[in-house]
PDB file of C-alpha atoms in Angstrom:
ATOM      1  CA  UNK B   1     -50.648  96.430  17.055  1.00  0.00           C
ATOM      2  CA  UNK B   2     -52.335  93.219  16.220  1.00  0.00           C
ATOM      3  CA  UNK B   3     -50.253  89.911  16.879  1.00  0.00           C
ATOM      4  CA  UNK B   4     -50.153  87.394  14.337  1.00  0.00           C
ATOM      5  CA  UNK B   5     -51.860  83.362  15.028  1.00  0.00           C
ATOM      6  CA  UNK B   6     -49.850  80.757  13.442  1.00  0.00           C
ATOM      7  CA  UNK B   7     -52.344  78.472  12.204  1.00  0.00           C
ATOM      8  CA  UNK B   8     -51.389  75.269  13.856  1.00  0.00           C
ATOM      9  CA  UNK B   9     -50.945  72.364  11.256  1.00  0.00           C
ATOM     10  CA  UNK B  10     -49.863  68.580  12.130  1.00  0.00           C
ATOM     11  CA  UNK B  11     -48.022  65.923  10.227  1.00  0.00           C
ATOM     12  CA  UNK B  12     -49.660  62.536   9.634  1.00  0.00           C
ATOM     13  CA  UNK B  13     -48.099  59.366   9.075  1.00  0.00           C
ATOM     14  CA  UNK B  14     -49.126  56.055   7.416  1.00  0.00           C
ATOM     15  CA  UNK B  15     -47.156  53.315   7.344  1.00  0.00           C
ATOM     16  CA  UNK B  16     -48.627  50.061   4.952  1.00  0.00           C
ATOM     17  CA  UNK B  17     -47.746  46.471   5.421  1.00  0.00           C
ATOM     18  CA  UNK B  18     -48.516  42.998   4.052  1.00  0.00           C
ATOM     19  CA  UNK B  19     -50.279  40.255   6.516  1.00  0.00           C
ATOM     20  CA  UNK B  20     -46.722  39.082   6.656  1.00  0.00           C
ATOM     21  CA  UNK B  21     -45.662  42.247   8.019  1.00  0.00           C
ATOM     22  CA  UNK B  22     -43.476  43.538   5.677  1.00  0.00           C
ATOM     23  CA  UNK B  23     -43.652  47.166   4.498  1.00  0.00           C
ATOM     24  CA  UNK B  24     -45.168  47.912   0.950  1.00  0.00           C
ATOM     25  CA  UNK B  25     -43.648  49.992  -1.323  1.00  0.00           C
ATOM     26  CA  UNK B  26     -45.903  51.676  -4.222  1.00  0.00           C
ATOM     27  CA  UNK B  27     -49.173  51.740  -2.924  1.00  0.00           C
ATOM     28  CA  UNK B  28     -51.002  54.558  -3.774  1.00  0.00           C
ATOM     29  CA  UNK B  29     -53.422  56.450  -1.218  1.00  0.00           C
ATOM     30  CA  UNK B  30     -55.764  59.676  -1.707  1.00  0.00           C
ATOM     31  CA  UNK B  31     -56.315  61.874   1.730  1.00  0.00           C
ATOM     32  CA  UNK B  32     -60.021  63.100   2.078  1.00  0.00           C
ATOM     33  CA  UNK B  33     -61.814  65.321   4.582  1.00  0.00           C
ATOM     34  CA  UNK B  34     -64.834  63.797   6.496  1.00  0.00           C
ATOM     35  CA  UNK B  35     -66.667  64.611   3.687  1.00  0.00           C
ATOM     36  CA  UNK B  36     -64.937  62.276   0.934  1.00  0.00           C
ATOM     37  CA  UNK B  37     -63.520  65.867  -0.286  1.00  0.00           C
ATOM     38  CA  UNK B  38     -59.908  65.028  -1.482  1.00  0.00           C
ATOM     39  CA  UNK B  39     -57.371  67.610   0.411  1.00  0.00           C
ATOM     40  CA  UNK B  40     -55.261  69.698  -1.355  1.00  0.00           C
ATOM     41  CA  UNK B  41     -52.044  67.613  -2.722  1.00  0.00           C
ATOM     42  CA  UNK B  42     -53.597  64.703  -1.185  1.00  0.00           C
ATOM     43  CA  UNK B  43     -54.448  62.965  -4.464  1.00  0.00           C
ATOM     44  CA  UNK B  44     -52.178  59.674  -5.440  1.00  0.00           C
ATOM     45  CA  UNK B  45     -49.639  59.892  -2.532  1.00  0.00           C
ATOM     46  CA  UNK B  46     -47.633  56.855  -3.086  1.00  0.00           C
ATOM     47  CA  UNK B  47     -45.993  54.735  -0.348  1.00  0.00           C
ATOM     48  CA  UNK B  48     -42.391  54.680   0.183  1.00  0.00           C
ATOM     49  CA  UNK B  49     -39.469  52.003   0.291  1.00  0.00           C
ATOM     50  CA  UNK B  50     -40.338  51.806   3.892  1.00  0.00           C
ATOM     51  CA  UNK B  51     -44.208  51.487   2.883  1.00  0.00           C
ATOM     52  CA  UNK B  52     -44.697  54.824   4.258  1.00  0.00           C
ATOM     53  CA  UNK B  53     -46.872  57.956   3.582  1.00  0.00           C
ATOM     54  CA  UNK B  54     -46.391  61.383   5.255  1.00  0.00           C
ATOM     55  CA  UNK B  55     -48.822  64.130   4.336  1.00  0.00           C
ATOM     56  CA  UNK B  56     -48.104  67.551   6.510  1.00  0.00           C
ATOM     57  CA  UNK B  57     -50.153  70.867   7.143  1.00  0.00           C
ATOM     58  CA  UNK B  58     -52.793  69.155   8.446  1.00  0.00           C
ATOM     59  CA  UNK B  59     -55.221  71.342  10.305  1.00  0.00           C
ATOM     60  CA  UNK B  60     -57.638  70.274  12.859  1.00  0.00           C
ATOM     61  CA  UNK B  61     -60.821  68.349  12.109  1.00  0.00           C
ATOM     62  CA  UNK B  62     -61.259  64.340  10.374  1.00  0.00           C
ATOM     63  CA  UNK B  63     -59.436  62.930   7.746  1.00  0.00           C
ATOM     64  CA  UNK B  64     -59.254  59.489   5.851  1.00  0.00           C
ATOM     65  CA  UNK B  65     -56.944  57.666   3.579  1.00  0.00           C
ATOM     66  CA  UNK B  66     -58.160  55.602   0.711  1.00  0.00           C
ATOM     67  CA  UNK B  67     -56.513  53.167  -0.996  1.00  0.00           C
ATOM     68  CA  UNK B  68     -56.675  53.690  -4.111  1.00  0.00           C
ATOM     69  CA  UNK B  69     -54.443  51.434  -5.919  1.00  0.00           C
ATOM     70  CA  UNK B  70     -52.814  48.288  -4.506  1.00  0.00           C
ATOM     71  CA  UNK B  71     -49.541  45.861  -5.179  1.00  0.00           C
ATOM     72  CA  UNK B  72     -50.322  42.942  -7.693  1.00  0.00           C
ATOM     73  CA  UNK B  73     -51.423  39.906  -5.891  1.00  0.00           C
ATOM     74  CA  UNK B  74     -52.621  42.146  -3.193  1.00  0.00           C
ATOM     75  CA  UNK B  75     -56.338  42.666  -2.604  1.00  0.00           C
ATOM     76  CA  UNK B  76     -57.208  46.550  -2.512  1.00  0.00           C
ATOM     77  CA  UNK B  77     -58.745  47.601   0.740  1.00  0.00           C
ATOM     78  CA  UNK B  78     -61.618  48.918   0.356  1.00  0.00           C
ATOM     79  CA  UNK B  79     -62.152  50.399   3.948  1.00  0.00           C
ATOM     80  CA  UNK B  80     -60.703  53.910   4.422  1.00  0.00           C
ATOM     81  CA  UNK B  81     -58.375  54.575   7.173  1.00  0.00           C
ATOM     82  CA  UNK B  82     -59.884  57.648   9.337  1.00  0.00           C
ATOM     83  CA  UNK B  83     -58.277  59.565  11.996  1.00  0.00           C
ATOM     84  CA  UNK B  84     -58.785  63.120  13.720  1.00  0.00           C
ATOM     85  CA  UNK B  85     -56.390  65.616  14.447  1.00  0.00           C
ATOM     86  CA  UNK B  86     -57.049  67.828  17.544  1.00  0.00           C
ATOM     87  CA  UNK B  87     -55.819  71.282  18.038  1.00  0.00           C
ATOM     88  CA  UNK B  88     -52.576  71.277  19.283  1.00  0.00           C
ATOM     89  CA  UNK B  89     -51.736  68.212  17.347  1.00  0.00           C
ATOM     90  CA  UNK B  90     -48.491  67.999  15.724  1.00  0.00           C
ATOM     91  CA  UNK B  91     -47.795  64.741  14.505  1.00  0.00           C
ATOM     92  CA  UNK B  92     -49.624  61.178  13.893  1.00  0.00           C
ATOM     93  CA  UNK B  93     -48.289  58.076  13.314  1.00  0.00           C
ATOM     94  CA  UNK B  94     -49.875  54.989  12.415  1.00  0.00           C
ATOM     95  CA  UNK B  95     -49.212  51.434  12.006  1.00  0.00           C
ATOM     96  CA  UNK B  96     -51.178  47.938  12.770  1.00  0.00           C
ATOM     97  CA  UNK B  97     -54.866  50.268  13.345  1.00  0.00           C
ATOM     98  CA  UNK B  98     -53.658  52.595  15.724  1.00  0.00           C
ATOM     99  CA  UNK B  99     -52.360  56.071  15.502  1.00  0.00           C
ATOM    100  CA  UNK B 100     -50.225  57.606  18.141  1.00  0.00           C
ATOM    101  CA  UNK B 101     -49.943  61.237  18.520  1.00  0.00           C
ATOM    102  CA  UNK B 102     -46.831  63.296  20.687  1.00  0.00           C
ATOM    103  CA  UNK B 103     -47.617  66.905  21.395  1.00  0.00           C
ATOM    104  CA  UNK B 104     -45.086  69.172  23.004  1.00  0.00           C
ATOM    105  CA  UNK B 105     -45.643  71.969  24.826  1.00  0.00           C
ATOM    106  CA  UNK B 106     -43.759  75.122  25.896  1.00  0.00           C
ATOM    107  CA  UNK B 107     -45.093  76.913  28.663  1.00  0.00           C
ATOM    108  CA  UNK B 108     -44.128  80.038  30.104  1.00  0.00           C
ATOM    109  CA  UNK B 109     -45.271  80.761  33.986  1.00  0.00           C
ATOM    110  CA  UNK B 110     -45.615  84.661  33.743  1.00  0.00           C
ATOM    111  CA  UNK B 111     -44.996  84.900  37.939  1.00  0.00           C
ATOM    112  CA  UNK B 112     -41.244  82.986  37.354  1.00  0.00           C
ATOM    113  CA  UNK B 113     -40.232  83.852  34.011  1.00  0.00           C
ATOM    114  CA  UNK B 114     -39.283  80.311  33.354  1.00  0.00           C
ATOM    115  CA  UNK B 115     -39.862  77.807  30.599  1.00  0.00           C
ATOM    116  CA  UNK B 116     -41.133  74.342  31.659  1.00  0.00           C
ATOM    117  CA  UNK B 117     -41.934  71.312  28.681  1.00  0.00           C
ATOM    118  CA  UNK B 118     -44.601  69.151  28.929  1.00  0.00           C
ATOM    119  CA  UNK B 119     -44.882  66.004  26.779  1.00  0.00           C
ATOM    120  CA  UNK B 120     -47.984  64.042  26.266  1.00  0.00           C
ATOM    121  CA  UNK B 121     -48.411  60.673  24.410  1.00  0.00           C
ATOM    122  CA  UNK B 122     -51.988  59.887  23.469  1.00  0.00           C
ATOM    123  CA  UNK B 123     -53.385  56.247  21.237  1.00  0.00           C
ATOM    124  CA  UNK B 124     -56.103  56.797  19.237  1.00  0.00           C
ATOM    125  CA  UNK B 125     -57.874  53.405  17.894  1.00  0.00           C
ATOM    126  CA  UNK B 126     -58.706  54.000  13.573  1.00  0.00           C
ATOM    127  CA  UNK B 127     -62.395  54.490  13.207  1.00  0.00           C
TER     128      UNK B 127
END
């Protein structure tokens, strides 16, 4: 009997703001591999009310959002905002240049039986 592998996917979040610091709402973003290859459903994603982007089923390997369209009276960045998700990732967020990632982990120690979590909070600097 062959056992099924989940393919592990992670969550990524952006969150935009002005040099004020306030969150803005409506600008649009494409997602791209490392390539410049525009993921799947990753065309136009549009910030929130709270100036935020989510994109999920991420898998591992590099990634980069692009502004593509910005507020009026806002200049549109041209630098794209790359980050990496590792295996085992589940969710990035990002803010102010960095990107913090939270992994959990359930382990199961096969001499005990028991379950034990393990939580680990990495900062990754944007590219």
């Amino acid at each position: 009997m062959k056992k099924k592998i989940a393919a592990l996917q992670a969550e990524c979040c952006y969150t935009k703001k002005g040099e004020d610091g306030k969150s803005l709402e409506g600008v649009v973003f494409d997602l791209s591999d490392a390539k410049g290859k525009i993921v799947a459903g990753g065309e136009g994603i549009t910030t929130n009310q709270d100036g935020k982007i989510t994109f999920t089923g991420l898998k591992p390997g590099t990634y980069q959002f692009v502004e593509r369209k910005s507020l009026e009276g806002y200049e549109l960045s041209t630098k794209p905002l790359a980050f990496q998700v590792e295996l085992g990732q589940k969710r990035i967020d990002s803010s102010g240049g960095h990107q913090s990632a939270q992994e959990r982990f359930c382990r199961t120690h096969q001499n005990r039986g028991r379950k034990r979590e393990i939580e680990r909070r990495r900062i990754y600097p944007f590219q």
